[in-house]
PDB file of C-alpha atoms in Angstrom:
ATOM      1  CA  UNK A  28      34.073  10.674 -24.046  1.00 48.00           C
ATOM      2  CA  UNK A  29      33.474  13.447 -21.555  1.00 49.00           C
ATOM      3  CA  UNK A  30      34.013  17.171 -22.131  1.00 50.00           C
ATOM      4  CA  UNK A  31      37.478  16.795 -20.551  1.00 61.00           C
ATOM      5  CA  UNK A  32      38.478  13.483 -22.163  1.00 75.00           C
ATOM      6  CA  UNK A  33      37.928   9.755 -21.806  1.00 72.00           C
ATOM      7  CA  UNK A  34      36.992   7.727 -18.774  1.00 91.00           C
ATOM      8  CA  UNK A  35      39.646   5.052 -19.030  1.00 91.00           C
ATOM      9  CA  UNK A  36      41.054   1.886 -17.496  1.00 90.00           C
ATOM     10  CA  UNK A  37      44.628   1.604 -18.702  1.00 86.00           C
ATOM     11  CA  UNK A  38      45.915  -1.099 -16.367  1.00 83.00           C
ATOM     12  CA  UNK A  39      44.260  -4.427 -17.037  1.00 87.00           C
ATOM     13  CA  UNK A  40      45.639  -7.888 -17.691  1.00 87.00           C
ATOM     14  CA  UNK A  41      44.612 -10.391 -20.322  1.00 89.00           C
ATOM     15  CA  UNK A  42      43.215 -13.851 -19.737  1.00 90.00           C
ATOM     16  CA  UNK A  43      46.768 -15.105 -20.281  1.00 89.00           C
ATOM     17  CA  UNK A  44      47.952 -13.428 -17.084  1.00 85.00           C
ATOM     18  CA  UNK A  45      47.907 -15.115 -13.688  1.00 83.00           C
ATOM     19  CA  UNK A  46      44.823 -14.693 -11.468  1.00 85.00           C
ATOM     20  CA  UNK A  47      42.570 -13.255 -14.173  1.00 87.00           C
ATOM     21  CA  UNK A  48      39.304 -14.509 -15.579  1.00 90.00           C
ATOM     22  CA  UNK A  49      39.541 -16.836 -18.567  1.00 90.00           C
ATOM     23  CA  UNK A  50      36.585 -14.818 -19.924  1.00 89.00           C
ATOM     24  CA  UNK A  51      38.733 -11.703 -20.310  1.00 91.00           C
ATOM     25  CA  UNK A  52      38.739 -11.256 -24.065  1.00 94.00           C
ATOM     26  CA  UNK A  53      38.299  -8.227 -26.342  1.00 95.00           C
ATOM     27  CA  UNK A  54      34.590  -8.949 -26.912  1.00 96.00           C
ATOM     28  CA  UNK A  55      33.756  -9.017 -23.198  1.00 95.00           C
ATOM     29  CA  UNK A  56      36.090  -6.106 -22.438  1.00 95.00           C
ATOM     30  CA  UNK A  57      34.111  -4.080 -24.993  1.00 96.00           C
ATOM     31  CA  UNK A  58      30.803  -5.082 -23.362  1.00 96.00           C
ATOM     32  CA  UNK A  59      31.964  -4.210 -19.831  1.00 94.00           C
ATOM     33  CA  UNK A  60      33.552  -0.946 -20.950  1.00 95.00           C
ATOM     34  CA  UNK A  61      30.228   0.094 -22.516  1.00 95.00           C
ATOM     35  CA  UNK A  62      28.390  -0.847 -19.317  1.00 94.00           C
ATOM     36  CA  UNK A  63      30.812   1.154 -17.148  1.00 93.00           C
ATOM     37  CA  UNK A  64      30.945   4.120 -19.517  1.00 93.00           C
ATOM     38  CA  UNK A  65      34.634   3.699 -20.293  1.00 94.00           C
ATOM     39  CA  UNK A  66      35.812   5.269 -23.523  1.00 94.00           C
ATOM     40  CA  UNK A  67      39.353   3.907 -23.471  1.00 93.00           C
ATOM     41  CA  UNK A  68      40.784   0.563 -22.332  1.00 93.00           C
ATOM     42  CA  UNK A  69      44.430  -0.509 -22.199  1.00 91.00           C
ATOM     43  CA  UNK A  70      44.768  -4.049 -23.514  1.00 90.00           C
ATOM     44  CA  UNK A  71      47.582  -5.078 -21.178  1.00 87.00           C
ATOM     45  CA  UNK A  72      49.967  -7.959 -21.858  1.00 86.00           C
ATOM     46  CA  UNK A  73      50.538  -6.918 -25.481  1.00 82.00           C
ATOM     47  CA  UNK A  74      53.800  -8.870 -25.600  1.00 80.00           C
ATOM     48  CA  UNK A  75      52.090 -12.207 -24.955  1.00 85.00           C
ATOM     49  CA  UNK A  76      51.949 -13.928 -28.374  1.00 86.00           C
ATOM     50  CA  UNK A  77      48.539 -15.539 -27.782  1.00 90.00           C
ATOM     51  CA  UNK A  78      46.971 -12.291 -26.581  1.00 91.00           C
ATOM     52  CA  UNK A  79      48.538 -10.293 -29.409  1.00 88.00           C
ATOM     53  CA  UNK A  80      47.149 -12.761 -31.933  1.00 91.00           C
ATOM     54  CA  UNK A  81      43.687 -12.419 -30.374  1.00 93.00           C
ATOM     55  CA  UNK A  82      43.921  -8.617 -30.382  1.00 93.00           C
ATOM     56  CA  UNK A  83      44.871  -8.596 -34.050  1.00 91.00           C
ATOM     57  CA  UNK A  84      41.916 -10.858 -34.897  1.00 94.00           C
ATOM     58  CA  UNK A  85      39.349  -8.864 -32.890  1.00 96.00           C
ATOM     59  CA  UNK A  86      40.412  -5.231 -33.184  1.00 94.00           C
ATOM     60  CA  UNK A  87      40.575  -2.785 -36.061  1.00 93.00           C
ATOM     61  CA  UNK A  88      42.393   0.545 -36.274  1.00 91.00           C
ATOM     62  CA  UNK A  89      40.219   3.479 -35.214  1.00 91.00           C
ATOM     63  CA  UNK A  90      42.723   6.292 -35.853  1.00 86.00           C
ATOM     64  CA  UNK A  91      44.846   8.347 -33.471  1.00 84.00           C
ATOM     65  CA  UNK A  92      46.783   5.234 -32.417  1.00 83.00           C
ATOM     66  CA  UNK A  93      43.810   3.414 -30.906  1.00 90.00           C
ATOM     67  CA  UNK A  94      41.702   0.450 -31.999  1.00 92.00           C
ATOM     68  CA  UNK A  95      38.090  -0.623 -31.611  1.00 95.00           C
ATOM     69  CA  UNK A  96      36.345  -3.978 -31.584  1.00 97.00           C
ATOM     70  CA  UNK A  97      35.318  -5.170 -35.046  1.00 97.00           C
ATOM     71  CA  UNK A  98      31.635  -4.317 -35.489  1.00 95.00           C
ATOM     72  CA  UNK A  99      30.633  -7.928 -36.236  1.00 97.00           C
ATOM     73  CA  UNK A 100      32.030  -9.032 -32.859  1.00 97.00           C
ATOM     74  CA  UNK A 101      30.015  -6.643 -30.670  1.00 96.00           C
ATOM     75  CA  UNK A 102      27.780  -8.807 -28.473  1.00 95.00           C
ATOM     76  CA  UNK A 103      24.050  -8.642 -29.172  1.00 94.00           C
ATOM     77  CA  UNK A 104      22.352  -6.554 -26.510  1.00 93.00           C
ATOM     78  CA  UNK A 105      25.562  -4.683 -25.686  1.00 93.00           C
ATOM     79  CA  UNK A 106      24.868  -1.594 -23.562  1.00 93.00           C
ATOM     80  CA  UNK A 107      24.130   1.508 -25.620  1.00 89.00           C
ATOM     81  CA  UNK A 108      26.747   4.167 -25.962  1.00 83.00           C
ATOM     82  CA  UNK A 109      29.873   5.029 -27.839  1.00 87.00           C
ATOM     83  CA  UNK A 110      32.137   2.122 -28.718  1.00 93.00           C
ATOM     84  CA  UNK A 111      35.163   2.061 -26.411  1.00 96.00           C
ATOM     85  CA  UNK A 112      38.632   2.406 -27.876  1.00 95.00           C
ATOM     86  CA  UNK A 113      41.462   0.002 -27.099  1.00 94.00           C
ATOM     87  CA  UNK A 114      45.008   1.161 -26.469  1.00 90.00           C
ATOM     88  CA  UNK A 115      47.436  -1.692 -27.180  1.00 88.00           C
ATOM     89  CA  UNK A 116      49.613  -1.658 -24.070  1.00 86.00           C
ATOM     90  CA  UNK A 117      51.727  -3.729 -21.749  1.00 82.00           C
ATOM     91  CA  UNK A 118      54.257  -3.558 -18.957  1.00 75.00           C
ATOM     92  CA  UNK A 119      58.029  -3.596 -18.975  1.00 67.00           C
ATOM     93  CA  UNK A 120      59.837  -4.931 -15.924  1.00 63.00           C
ATOM     94  CA  UNK A 121      62.544  -2.589 -14.682  1.00 59.00           C
ATOM     95  CA  UNK A 122      64.239  -5.100 -12.350  1.00 57.00           C
ATOM     96  CA  UNK A 123      66.253  -8.250 -13.071  1.00 58.00           C
ATOM     97  CA  UNK A 124      64.309 -11.400 -12.183  1.00 57.00           C
ATOM     98  CA  UNK A 125      67.250 -12.911 -10.295  1.00 61.00           C
ATOM     99  CA  UNK A 126      67.261 -10.191  -7.641  1.00 57.00           C
ATOM    100  CA  UNK A 127      64.193 -10.915  -5.527  1.00 58.00           C
ATOM    101  CA  UNK A 128      64.825  -8.059  -3.061  1.00 61.00           C
ATOM    102  CA  UNK A 129      64.845  -5.375  -5.757  1.00 59.00           C
ATOM    103  CA  UNK A 130      61.518  -3.544  -6.089  1.00 56.00           C
ATOM    104  CA  UNK A 131      59.920  -4.135  -9.458  1.00 61.00           C
ATOM    105  CA  UNK A 132      58.443  -1.198 -11.315  1.00 57.00           C
ATOM    106  CA  UNK A 133      56.310  -1.870 -14.330  1.00 63.00           C
ATOM    107  CA  UNK A 134      55.620   1.234 -16.371  1.00 59.00           C
ATOM    108  CA  UNK A 135      52.857   0.799 -18.919  1.00 59.00           C
ATOM    109  CA  UNK A 136      53.848   1.282 -22.551  1.00 63.00           C
ATOM    110  CA  UNK A 137      51.693   1.755 -25.621  1.00 60.00           C
ATOM    111  CA  UNK A 138      52.467  -0.054 -28.843  1.00 60.00           C
ATOM    112  CA  UNK A 139      50.786  -0.670 -32.155  1.00 61.00           C
ATOM    113  CA  UNK A 140      50.144  -4.359 -32.831  1.00 60.00           C
ATOM    114  CA  UNK A 141      52.890  -4.210 -35.479  1.00 61.00           C
ATOM    115  CA  UNK A 142      55.410  -2.827 -32.988  1.00 60.00           C
ATOM    116  CA  UNK A 143      54.251  -5.270 -30.310  1.00 62.00           C
ATOM    117  CA  UNK A 144      55.053  -8.155 -32.665  1.00 61.00           C
ATOM    118  CA  UNK A 145      58.549  -6.753 -33.244  1.00 61.00           C
ATOM    119  CA  UNK A 146      59.080  -6.143 -29.524  1.00 58.00           C
ATOM    120  CA  UNK A 147      57.966  -9.682 -28.705  1.00 57.00           C
ATOM    121  CA  UNK A 148      60.516 -11.132 -31.126  1.00 58.00           C
ATOM    122  CA  UNK A 149      63.290  -9.070 -29.539  1.00 56.00           C
ATOM    123  CA  UNK A 150      62.092  -9.912 -26.028  1.00 54.00           C
ATOM    124  CA  UNK A 151      62.831 -13.577 -26.599  1.00 50.00           C
ATOM    125  CA  UNK A 152      66.526 -12.686 -26.589  1.00 48.00           C
ATOM    126  CA  UNK A 153      66.281 -10.425 -23.518  1.00 46.00           C
ATOM    127  CA  UNK A 154      63.823 -12.290 -21.314  1.00 45.00           C
ATOM    128  CA  UNK A 155      64.964 -10.654 -18.062  1.00 41.00           C
ATOM    129  CA  UNK A 156      64.107  -7.157 -19.276  1.00 42.00           C
ATOM    130  CA  UNK A 157      60.710  -7.616 -20.886  1.00 40.00           C
ATOM    131  CA  UNK A 158      57.964  -8.899 -18.581  1.00 41.00           C
ATOM    132  CA  UNK A 159      55.658 -11.295 -20.382  1.00 41.00           C
ATOM    133  CA  UNK A 160      52.775 -13.154 -18.847  1.00 41.00           C
ATOM    134  CA  UNK A 161      53.973 -16.620 -17.972  1.00 42.00           C
ATOM    135  CA  UNK A 162      50.724 -18.531 -18.108  1.00 39.00           C
ATOM    136  CA  UNK A 163      48.289 -19.475 -20.800  1.00 41.00           C
ATOM    137  CA  UNK A 164      47.859 -22.102 -23.441  1.00 42.00           C
TER     138      UNK A 164
END
């Protein structure tokens, strides 16, 4: 954390998203954030059930609405520095999928893992409104 706040990367995508590394997981995100000096990372794709399950298994509440990697999962030899915080986040599509000429805007939203689970259940009924990653196991 700097005197003015966090250095942050709030727009990432999980390994379940298209064209991303299969090595993108919370453990490696923590390692790279430490190396880059990032204090806050958006998780992205929080409505993907597989990613949400992984986030719940790897992260623990750190207060103020953010999480951190469980201490036992920090990679040996991780760069020194303050542990980065994770902000459970995702994108919501603002355009119907059937209209290909309509520009798509995807504002980032922050959710707790509990709320993300509820939102994912509701999204199943409204698949054209909520943008979920379409790839993954």
